[in-house]
PDB file of C-alpha atoms in Angstrom:
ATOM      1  CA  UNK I   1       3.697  15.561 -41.148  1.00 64.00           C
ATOM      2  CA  UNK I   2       1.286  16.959 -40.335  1.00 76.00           C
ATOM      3  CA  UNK I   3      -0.548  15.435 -42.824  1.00 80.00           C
ATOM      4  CA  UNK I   4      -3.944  15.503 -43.911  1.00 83.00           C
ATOM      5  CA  UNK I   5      -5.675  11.957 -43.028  1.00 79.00           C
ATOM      6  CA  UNK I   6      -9.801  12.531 -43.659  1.00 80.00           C
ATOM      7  CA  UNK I   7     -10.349  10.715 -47.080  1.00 82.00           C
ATOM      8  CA  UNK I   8     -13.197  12.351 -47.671  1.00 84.00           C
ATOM      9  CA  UNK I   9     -11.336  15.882 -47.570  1.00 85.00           C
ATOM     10  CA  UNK I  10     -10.344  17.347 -50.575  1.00 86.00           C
ATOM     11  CA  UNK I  11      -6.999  17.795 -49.275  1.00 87.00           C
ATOM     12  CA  UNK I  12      -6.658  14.481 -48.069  1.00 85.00           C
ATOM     13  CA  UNK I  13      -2.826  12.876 -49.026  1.00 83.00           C
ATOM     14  CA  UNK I  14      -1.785  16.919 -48.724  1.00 88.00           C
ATOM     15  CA  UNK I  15       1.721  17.823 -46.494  1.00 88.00           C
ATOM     16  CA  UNK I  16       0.081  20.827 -44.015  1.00 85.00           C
ATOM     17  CA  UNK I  17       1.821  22.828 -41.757  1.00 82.00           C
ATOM     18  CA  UNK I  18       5.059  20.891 -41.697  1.00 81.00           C
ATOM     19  CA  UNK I  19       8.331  22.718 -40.060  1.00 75.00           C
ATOM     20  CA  UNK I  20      10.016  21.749 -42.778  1.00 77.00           C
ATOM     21  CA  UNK I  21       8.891  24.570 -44.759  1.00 79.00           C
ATOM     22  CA  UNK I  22       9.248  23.559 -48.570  1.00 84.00           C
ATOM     23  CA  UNK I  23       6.973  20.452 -47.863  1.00 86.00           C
ATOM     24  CA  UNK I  24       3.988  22.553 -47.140  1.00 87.00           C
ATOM     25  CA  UNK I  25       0.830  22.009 -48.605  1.00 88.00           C
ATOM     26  CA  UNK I  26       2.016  19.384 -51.234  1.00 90.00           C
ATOM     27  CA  UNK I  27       0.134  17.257 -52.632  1.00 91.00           C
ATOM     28  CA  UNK I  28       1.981  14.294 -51.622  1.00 89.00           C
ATOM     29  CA  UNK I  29      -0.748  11.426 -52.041  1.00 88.00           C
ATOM     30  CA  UNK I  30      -2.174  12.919 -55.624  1.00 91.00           C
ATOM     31  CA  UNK I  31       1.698  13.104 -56.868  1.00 92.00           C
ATOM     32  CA  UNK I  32       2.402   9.587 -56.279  1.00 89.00           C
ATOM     33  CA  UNK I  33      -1.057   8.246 -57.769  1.00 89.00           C
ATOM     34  CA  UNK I  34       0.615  10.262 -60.577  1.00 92.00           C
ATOM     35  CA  UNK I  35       3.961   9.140 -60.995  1.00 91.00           C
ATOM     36  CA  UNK I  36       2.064   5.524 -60.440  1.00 87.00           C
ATOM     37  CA  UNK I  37      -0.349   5.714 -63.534  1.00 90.00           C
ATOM     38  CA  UNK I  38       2.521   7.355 -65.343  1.00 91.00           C
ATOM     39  CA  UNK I  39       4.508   3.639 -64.482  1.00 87.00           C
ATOM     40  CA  UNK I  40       2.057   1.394 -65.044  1.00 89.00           C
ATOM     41  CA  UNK I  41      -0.229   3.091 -66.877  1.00 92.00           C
ATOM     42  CA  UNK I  42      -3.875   2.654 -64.346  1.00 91.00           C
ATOM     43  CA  UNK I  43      -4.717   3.854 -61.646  1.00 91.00           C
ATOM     44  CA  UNK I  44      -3.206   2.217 -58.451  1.00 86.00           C
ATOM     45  CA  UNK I  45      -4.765   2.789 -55.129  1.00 84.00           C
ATOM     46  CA  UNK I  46      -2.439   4.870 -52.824  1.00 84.00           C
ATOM     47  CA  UNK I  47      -3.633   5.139 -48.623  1.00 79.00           C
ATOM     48  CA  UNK I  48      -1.693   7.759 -46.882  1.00 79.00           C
ATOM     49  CA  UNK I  49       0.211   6.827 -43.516  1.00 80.00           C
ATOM     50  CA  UNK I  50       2.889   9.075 -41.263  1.00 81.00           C
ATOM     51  CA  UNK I  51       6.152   7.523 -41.606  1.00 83.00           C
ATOM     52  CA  UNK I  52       6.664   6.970 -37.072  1.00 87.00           C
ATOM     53  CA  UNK I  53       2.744   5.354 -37.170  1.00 86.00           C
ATOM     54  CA  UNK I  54       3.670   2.776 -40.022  1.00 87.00           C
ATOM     55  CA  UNK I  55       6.967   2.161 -38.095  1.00 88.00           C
ATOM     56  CA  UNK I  56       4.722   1.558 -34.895  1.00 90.00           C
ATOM     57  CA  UNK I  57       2.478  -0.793 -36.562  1.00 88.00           C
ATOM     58  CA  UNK I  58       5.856  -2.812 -37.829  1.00 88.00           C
ATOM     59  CA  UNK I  59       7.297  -2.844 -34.101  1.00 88.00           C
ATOM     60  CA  UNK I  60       3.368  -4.213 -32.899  1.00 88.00           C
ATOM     61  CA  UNK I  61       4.099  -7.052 -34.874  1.00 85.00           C
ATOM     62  CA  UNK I  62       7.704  -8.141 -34.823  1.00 84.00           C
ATOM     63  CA  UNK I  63       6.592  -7.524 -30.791  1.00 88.00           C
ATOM     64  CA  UNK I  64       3.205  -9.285 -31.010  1.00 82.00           C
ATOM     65  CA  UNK I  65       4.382 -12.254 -28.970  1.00 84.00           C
ATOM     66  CA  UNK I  66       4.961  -9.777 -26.183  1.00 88.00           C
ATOM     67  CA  UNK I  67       2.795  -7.284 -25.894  1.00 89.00           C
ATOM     68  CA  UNK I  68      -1.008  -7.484 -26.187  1.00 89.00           C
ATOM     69  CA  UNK I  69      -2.493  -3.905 -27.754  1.00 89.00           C
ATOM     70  CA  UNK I  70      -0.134  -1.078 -27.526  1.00 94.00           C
ATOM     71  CA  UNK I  71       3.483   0.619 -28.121  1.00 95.00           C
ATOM     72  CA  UNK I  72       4.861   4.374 -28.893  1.00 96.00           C
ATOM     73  CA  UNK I  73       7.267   4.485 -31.421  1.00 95.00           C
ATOM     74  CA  UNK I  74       9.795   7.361 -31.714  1.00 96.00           C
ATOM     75  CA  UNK I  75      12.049   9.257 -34.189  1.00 94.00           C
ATOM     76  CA  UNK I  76      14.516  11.636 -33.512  1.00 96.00           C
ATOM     77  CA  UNK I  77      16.331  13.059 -36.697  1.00 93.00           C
ATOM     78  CA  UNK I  78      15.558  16.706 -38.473  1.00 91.00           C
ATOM     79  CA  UNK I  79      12.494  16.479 -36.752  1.00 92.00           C
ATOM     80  CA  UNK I  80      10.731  14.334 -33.935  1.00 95.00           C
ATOM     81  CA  UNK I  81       7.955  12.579 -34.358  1.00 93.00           C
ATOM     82  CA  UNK I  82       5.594   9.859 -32.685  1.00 94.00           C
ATOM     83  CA  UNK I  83       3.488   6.946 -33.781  1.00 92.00           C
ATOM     84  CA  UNK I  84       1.213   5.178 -31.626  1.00 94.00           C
ATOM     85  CA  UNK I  85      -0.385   1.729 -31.566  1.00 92.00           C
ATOM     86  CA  UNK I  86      -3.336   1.355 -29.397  1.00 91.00           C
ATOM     87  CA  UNK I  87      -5.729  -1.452 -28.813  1.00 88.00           C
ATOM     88  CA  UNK I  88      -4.266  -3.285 -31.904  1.00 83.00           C
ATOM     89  CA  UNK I  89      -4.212  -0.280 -34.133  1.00 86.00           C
ATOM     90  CA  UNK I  90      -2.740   3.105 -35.338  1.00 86.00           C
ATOM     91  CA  UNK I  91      -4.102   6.184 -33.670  1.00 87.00           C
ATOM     92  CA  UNK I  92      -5.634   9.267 -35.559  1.00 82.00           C
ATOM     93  CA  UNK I  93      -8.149  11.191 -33.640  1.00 76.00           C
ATOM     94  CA  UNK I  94      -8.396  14.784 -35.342  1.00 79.00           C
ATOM     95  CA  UNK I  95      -5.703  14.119 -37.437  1.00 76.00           C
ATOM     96  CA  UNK I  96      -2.692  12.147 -36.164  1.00 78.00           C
ATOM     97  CA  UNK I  97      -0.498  12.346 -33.074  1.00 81.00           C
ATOM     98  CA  UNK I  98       2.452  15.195 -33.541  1.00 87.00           C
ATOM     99  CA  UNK I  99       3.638  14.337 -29.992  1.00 92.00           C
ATOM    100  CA  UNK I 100       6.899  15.798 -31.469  1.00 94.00           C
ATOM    101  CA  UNK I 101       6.118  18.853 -30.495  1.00 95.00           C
ATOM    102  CA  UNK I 102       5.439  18.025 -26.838  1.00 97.00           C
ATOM    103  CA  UNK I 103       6.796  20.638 -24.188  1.00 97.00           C
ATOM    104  CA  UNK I 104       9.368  19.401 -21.482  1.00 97.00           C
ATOM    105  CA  UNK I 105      10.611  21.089 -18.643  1.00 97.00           C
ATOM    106  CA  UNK I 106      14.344  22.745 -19.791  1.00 97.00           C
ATOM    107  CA  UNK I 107      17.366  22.207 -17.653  1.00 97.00           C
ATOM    108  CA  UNK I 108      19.157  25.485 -16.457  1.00 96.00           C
ATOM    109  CA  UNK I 109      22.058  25.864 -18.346  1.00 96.00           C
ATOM    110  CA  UNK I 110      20.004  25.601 -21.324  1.00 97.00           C
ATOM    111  CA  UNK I 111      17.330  27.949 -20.425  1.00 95.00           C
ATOM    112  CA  UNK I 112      18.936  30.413 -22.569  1.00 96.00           C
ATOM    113  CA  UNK I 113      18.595  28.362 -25.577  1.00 97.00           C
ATOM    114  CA  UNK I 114      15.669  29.382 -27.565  1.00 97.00           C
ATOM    115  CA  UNK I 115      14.935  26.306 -29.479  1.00 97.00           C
ATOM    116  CA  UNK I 116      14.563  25.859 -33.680  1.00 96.00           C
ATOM    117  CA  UNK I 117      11.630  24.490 -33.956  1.00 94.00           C
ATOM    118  CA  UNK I 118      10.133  27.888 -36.257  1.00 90.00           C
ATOM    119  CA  UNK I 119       6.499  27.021 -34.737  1.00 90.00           C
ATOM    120  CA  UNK I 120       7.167  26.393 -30.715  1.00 94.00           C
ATOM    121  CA  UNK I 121      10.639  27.445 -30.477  1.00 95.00           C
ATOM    122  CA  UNK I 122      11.618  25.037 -27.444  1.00 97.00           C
ATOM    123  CA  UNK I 123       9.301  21.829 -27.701  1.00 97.00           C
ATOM    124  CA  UNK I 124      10.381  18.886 -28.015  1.00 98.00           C
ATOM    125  CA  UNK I 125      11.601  19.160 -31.555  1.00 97.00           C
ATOM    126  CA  UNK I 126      13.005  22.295 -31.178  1.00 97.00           C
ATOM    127  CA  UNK I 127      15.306  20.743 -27.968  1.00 98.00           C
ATOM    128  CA  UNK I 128      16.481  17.769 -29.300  1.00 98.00           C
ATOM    129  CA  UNK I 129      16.737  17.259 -33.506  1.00 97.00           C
ATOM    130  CA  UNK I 130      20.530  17.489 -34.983  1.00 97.00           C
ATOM    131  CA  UNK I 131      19.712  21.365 -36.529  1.00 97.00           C
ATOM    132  CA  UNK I 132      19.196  21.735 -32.421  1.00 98.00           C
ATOM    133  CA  UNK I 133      22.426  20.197 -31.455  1.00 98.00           C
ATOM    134  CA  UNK I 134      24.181  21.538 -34.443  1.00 98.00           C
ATOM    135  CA  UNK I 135      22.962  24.991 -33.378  1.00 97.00           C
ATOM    136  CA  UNK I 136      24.119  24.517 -29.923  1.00 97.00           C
ATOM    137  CA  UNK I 137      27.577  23.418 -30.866  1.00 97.00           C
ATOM    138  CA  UNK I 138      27.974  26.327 -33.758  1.00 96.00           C
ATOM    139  CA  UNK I 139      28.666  22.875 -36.159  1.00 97.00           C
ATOM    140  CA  UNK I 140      27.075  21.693 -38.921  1.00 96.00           C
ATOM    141  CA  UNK I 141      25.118  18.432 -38.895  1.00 94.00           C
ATOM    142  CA  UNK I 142      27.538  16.864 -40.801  1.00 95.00           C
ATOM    143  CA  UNK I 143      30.024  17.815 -38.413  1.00 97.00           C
ATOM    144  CA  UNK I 144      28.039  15.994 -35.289  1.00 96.00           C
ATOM    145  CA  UNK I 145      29.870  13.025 -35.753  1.00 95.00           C
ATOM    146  CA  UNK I 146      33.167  15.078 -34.188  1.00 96.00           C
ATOM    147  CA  UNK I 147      31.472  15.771 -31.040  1.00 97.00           C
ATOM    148  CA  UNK I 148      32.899  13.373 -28.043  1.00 97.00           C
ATOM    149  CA  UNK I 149      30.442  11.149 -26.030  1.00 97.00           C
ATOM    150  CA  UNK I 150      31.385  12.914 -23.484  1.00 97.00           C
ATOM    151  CA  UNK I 151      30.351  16.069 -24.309  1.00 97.00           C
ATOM    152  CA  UNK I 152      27.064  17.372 -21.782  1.00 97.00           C
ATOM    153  CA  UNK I 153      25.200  17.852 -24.742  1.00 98.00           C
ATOM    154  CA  UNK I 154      24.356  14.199 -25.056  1.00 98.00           C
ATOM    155  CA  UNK I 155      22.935  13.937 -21.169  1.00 98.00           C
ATOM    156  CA  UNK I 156      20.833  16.996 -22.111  1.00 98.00           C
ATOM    157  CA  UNK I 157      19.284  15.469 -25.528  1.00 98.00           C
ATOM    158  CA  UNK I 158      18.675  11.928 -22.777  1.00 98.00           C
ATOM    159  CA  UNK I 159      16.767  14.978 -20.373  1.00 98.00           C
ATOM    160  CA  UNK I 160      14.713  15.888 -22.405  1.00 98.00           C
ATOM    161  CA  UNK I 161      13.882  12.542 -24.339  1.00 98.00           C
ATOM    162  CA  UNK I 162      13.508  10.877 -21.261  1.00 98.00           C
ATOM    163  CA  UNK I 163      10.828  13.400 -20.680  1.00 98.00           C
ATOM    164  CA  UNK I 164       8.786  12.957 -23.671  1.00 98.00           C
ATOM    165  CA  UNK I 165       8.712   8.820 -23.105  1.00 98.00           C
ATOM    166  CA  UNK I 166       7.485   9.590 -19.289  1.00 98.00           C
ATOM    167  CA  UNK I 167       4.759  11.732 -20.911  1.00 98.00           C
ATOM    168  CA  UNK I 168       4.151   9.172 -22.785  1.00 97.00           C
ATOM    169  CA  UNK I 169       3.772   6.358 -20.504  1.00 97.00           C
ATOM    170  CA  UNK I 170       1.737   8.286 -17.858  1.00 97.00           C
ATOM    171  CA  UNK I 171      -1.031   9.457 -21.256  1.00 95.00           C
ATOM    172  CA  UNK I 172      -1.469   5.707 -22.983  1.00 94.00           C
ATOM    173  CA  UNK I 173       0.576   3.463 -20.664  1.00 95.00           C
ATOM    174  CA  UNK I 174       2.461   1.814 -23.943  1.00 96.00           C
ATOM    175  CA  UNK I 175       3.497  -1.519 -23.643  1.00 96.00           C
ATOM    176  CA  UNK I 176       6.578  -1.027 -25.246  1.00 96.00           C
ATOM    177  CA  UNK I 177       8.807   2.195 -26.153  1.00 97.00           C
ATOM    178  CA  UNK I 178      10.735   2.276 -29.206  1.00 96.00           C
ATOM    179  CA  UNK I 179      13.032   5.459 -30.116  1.00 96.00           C
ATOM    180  CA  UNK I 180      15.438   5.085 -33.120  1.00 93.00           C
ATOM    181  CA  UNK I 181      16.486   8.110 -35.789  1.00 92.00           C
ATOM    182  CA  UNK I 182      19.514   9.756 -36.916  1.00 93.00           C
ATOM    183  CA  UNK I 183      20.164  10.978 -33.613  1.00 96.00           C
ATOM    184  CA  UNK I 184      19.467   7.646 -31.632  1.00 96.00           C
ATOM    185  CA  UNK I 185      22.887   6.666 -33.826  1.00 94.00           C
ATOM    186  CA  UNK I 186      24.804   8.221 -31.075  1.00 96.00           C
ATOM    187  CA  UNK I 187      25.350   4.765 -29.133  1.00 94.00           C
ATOM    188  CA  UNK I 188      25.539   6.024 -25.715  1.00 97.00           C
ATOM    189  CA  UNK I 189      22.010   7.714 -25.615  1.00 98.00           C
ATOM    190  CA  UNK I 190      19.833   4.918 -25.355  1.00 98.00           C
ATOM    191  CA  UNK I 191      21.728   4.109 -22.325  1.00 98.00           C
ATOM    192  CA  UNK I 192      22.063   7.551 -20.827  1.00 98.00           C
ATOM    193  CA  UNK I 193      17.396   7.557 -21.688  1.00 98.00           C
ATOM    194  CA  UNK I 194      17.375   4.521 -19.479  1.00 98.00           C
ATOM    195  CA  UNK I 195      19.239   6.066 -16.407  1.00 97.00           C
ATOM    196  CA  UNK I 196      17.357   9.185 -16.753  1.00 97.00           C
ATOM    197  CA  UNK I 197      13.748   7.221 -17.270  1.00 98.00           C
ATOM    198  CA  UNK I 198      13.474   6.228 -13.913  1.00 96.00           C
ATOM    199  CA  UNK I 199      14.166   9.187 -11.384  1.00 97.00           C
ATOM    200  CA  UNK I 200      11.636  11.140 -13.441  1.00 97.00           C
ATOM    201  CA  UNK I 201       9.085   8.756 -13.327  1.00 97.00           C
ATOM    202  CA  UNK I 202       9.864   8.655  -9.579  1.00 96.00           C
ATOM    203  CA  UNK I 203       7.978   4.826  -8.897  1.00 92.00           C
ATOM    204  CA  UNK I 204       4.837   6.982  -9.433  1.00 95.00           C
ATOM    205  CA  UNK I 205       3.696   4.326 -11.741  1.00 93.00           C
ATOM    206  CA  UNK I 206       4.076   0.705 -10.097  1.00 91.00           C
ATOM    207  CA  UNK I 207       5.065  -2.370 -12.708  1.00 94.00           C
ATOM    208  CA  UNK I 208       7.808  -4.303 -13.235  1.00 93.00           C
ATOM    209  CA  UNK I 209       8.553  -3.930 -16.947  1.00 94.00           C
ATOM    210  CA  UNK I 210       9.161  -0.093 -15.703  1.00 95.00           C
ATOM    211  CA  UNK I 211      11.478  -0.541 -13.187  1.00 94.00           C
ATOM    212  CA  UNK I 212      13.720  -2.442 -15.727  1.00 96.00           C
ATOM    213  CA  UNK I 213      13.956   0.590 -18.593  1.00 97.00           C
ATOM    214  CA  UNK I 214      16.314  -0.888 -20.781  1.00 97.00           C
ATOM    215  CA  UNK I 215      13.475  -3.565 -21.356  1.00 96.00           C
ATOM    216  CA  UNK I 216      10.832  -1.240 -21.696  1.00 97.00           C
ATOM    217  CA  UNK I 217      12.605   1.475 -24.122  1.00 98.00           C
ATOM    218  CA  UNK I 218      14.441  -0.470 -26.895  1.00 96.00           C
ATOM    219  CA  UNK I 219      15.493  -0.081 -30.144  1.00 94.00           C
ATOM    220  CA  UNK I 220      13.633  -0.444 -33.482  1.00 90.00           C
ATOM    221  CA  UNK I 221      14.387  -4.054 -34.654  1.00 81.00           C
ATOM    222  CA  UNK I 222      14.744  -3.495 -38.569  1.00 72.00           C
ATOM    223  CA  UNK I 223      17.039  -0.079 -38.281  1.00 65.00           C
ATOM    224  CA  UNK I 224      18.055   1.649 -40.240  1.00 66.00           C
ATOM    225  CA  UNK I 225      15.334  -0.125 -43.059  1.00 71.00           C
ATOM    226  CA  UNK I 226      12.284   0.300 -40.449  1.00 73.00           C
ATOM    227  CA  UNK I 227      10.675   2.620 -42.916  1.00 75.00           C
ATOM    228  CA  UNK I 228      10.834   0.265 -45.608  1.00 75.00           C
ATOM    229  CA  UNK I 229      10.096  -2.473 -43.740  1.00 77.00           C
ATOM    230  CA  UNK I 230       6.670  -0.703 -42.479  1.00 78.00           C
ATOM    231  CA  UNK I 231       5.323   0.246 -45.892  1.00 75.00           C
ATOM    232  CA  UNK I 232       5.870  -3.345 -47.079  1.00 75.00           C
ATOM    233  CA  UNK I 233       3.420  -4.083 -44.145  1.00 76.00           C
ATOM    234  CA  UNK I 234       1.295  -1.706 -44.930  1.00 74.00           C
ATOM    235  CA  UNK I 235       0.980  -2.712 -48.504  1.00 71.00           C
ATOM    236  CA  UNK I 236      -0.083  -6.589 -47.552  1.00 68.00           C
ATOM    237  CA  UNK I 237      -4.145  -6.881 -47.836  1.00 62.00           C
ATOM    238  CA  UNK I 238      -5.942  -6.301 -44.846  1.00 56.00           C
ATOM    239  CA  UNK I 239      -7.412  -9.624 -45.376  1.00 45.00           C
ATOM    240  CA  UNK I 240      -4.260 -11.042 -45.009  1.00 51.00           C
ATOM    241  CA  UNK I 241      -2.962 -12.281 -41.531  1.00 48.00           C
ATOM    242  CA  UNK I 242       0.658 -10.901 -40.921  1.00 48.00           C
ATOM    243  CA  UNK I 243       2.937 -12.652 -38.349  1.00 47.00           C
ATOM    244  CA  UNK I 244       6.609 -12.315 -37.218  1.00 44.00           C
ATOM    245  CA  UNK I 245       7.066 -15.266 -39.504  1.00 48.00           C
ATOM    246  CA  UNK I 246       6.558 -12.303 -42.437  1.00 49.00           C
ATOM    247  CA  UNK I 247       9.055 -10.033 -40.972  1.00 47.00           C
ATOM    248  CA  UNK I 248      12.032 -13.373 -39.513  1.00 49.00           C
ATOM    249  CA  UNK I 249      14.903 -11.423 -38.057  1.00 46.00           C
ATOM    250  CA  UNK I 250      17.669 -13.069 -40.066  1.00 43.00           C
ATOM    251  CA  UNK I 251      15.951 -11.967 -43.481  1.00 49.00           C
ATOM    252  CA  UNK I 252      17.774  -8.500 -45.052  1.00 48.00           C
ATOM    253  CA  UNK I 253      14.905  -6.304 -46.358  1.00 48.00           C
ATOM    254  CA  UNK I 254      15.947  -7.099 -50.132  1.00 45.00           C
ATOM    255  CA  UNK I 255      15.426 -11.101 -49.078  1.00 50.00           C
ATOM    256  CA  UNK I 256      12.391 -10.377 -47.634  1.00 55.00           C
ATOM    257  CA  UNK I 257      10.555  -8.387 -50.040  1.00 54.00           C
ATOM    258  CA  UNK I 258      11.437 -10.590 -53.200  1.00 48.00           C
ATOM    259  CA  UNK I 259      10.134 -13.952 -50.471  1.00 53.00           C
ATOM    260  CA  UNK I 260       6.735 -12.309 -50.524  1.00 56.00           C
ATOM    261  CA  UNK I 261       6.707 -11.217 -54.155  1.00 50.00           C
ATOM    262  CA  UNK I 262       7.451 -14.618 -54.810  1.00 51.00           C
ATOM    263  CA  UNK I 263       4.981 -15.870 -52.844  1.00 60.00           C
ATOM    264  CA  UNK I 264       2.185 -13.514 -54.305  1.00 54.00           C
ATOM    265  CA  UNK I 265       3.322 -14.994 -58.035  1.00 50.00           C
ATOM    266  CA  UNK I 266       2.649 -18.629 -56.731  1.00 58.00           C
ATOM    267  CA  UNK I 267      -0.674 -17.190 -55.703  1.00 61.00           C
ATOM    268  CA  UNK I 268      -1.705 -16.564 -58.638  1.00 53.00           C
TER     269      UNK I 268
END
């Protein structure tokens, strides 16, 4: 993203003002409806979606039997970014959320770091993606992998992220937290988000499921095929009732999606 979501704008399915600078302004929904008709010769209907608010959606229900309305799924990769499920379903408002791009408070010794993200400099995104990290480190990304979990770097990426998820909870109160991405790989962070979660949040809000982060701020179930996973839900008919029994745990995605091909055959 971001992504133009208004079907009834002419540039609706268009890539906007994306950091990632040779995805701008393509048309990303009228290519596909292309490449589609060229497949199957017709037209097939294509609904545009950001990739973290599909993902949210596809946590809501493999979590439905615990939470009620609501959860905040993050990203954190070459960029950040931040779907959100409220009352039952995605939110949009103007466009979509780009809480990506957040600002957090910056720790001292990194004050001097200017950020990459080429629209805020130090947001969110420009604090804590692997082109941030790499830069800090003078290392490629493909060279991230070298650096030690014990390296500060890693408690300053947990900072910051633990930052954005107690923004987070203090705007819509999610139900659930889920951060996964390329840079959640690192094993130790998830752990090092939990410590820092609380003394930020400093018991301002009051409820249990908060004083116990490591329930609270999890990991996505179906990683690394979340993405995958989300547009398969996203391609079911709306008419059609979708339950964890669609999306069982044990399944791989490969069993799953031929399961409810097969089952779409007997349909018919």
């Amino acid at each position: 993203g971001p992504l133009c979501m208004n079907p009834k704008d002419p540039k609706y399915g268009f890539v906007t003002s994306t950091p990632k600078l040779a995805w701008q302004f393509f048309d990303l929904r009228g290519t596909l409806k292309k490449m589609l008709h060229a497949k199957f010769g017709k037209d097939i209907p294509v609904e545009i979606e950001t990739d973290v608010n599909s993902c949210a959606l596809l946590e809501y229900t493999i979590l439905s039997k615990e939470i009620s309305s609501s959860v905040a799924y993050i990203t954190v990769g070459t960029g950040i970014g931040i779907g959100i499920v409220v009352n039952k379903d995605v939110v949009h408002g103007l466009v979509h959320p780009e809480g990506g791009h957040m600002r957090v408070n910056k720790r001292q010794e990194d004050k001097d770091f200017k950020g990459v993200c080429p629209f805020h400099g130090d947001c969110l995104e420009g604090l804590c993606t692997n082109n941030s990290i790499a830069a800090r480190k003078q290392v490629t990304i493909e060279e991230l992998s070298k650096i030690p979990d014990s390296d500060p770097i890693w408690d300053l990426i947990a900072f910051y992220l633990a930052q954005a998820i107690v923004n987070l909870t203090l705007v819509i109160s999610p139900e659930k937290v889920i951060i996964g991405g390329g840079v959640m790989n690192r094993g130790i962070l998830l752990g090092m988000i939990h410590k820092q979660f609380i003394p930020i949040l400093n018991k301002y809000v009051q409820h249990p499921m908060l004083e116990t982060p490591e329930k609270y701020i999890i990991a996505p179930k179906y990683h690394p095929d979340n993405g995958l996973m989300a547009g398969i839900l996203l391609g079911m008919p709306k008419t059609q009732s979708v339950s964890y029994t669609h999306l069982r745990a044990h399944e791989t995605s490969l069993h799953l999606v031929c399961r409810l091909l097969l089952e779409k055959k007997k349909k018919k």
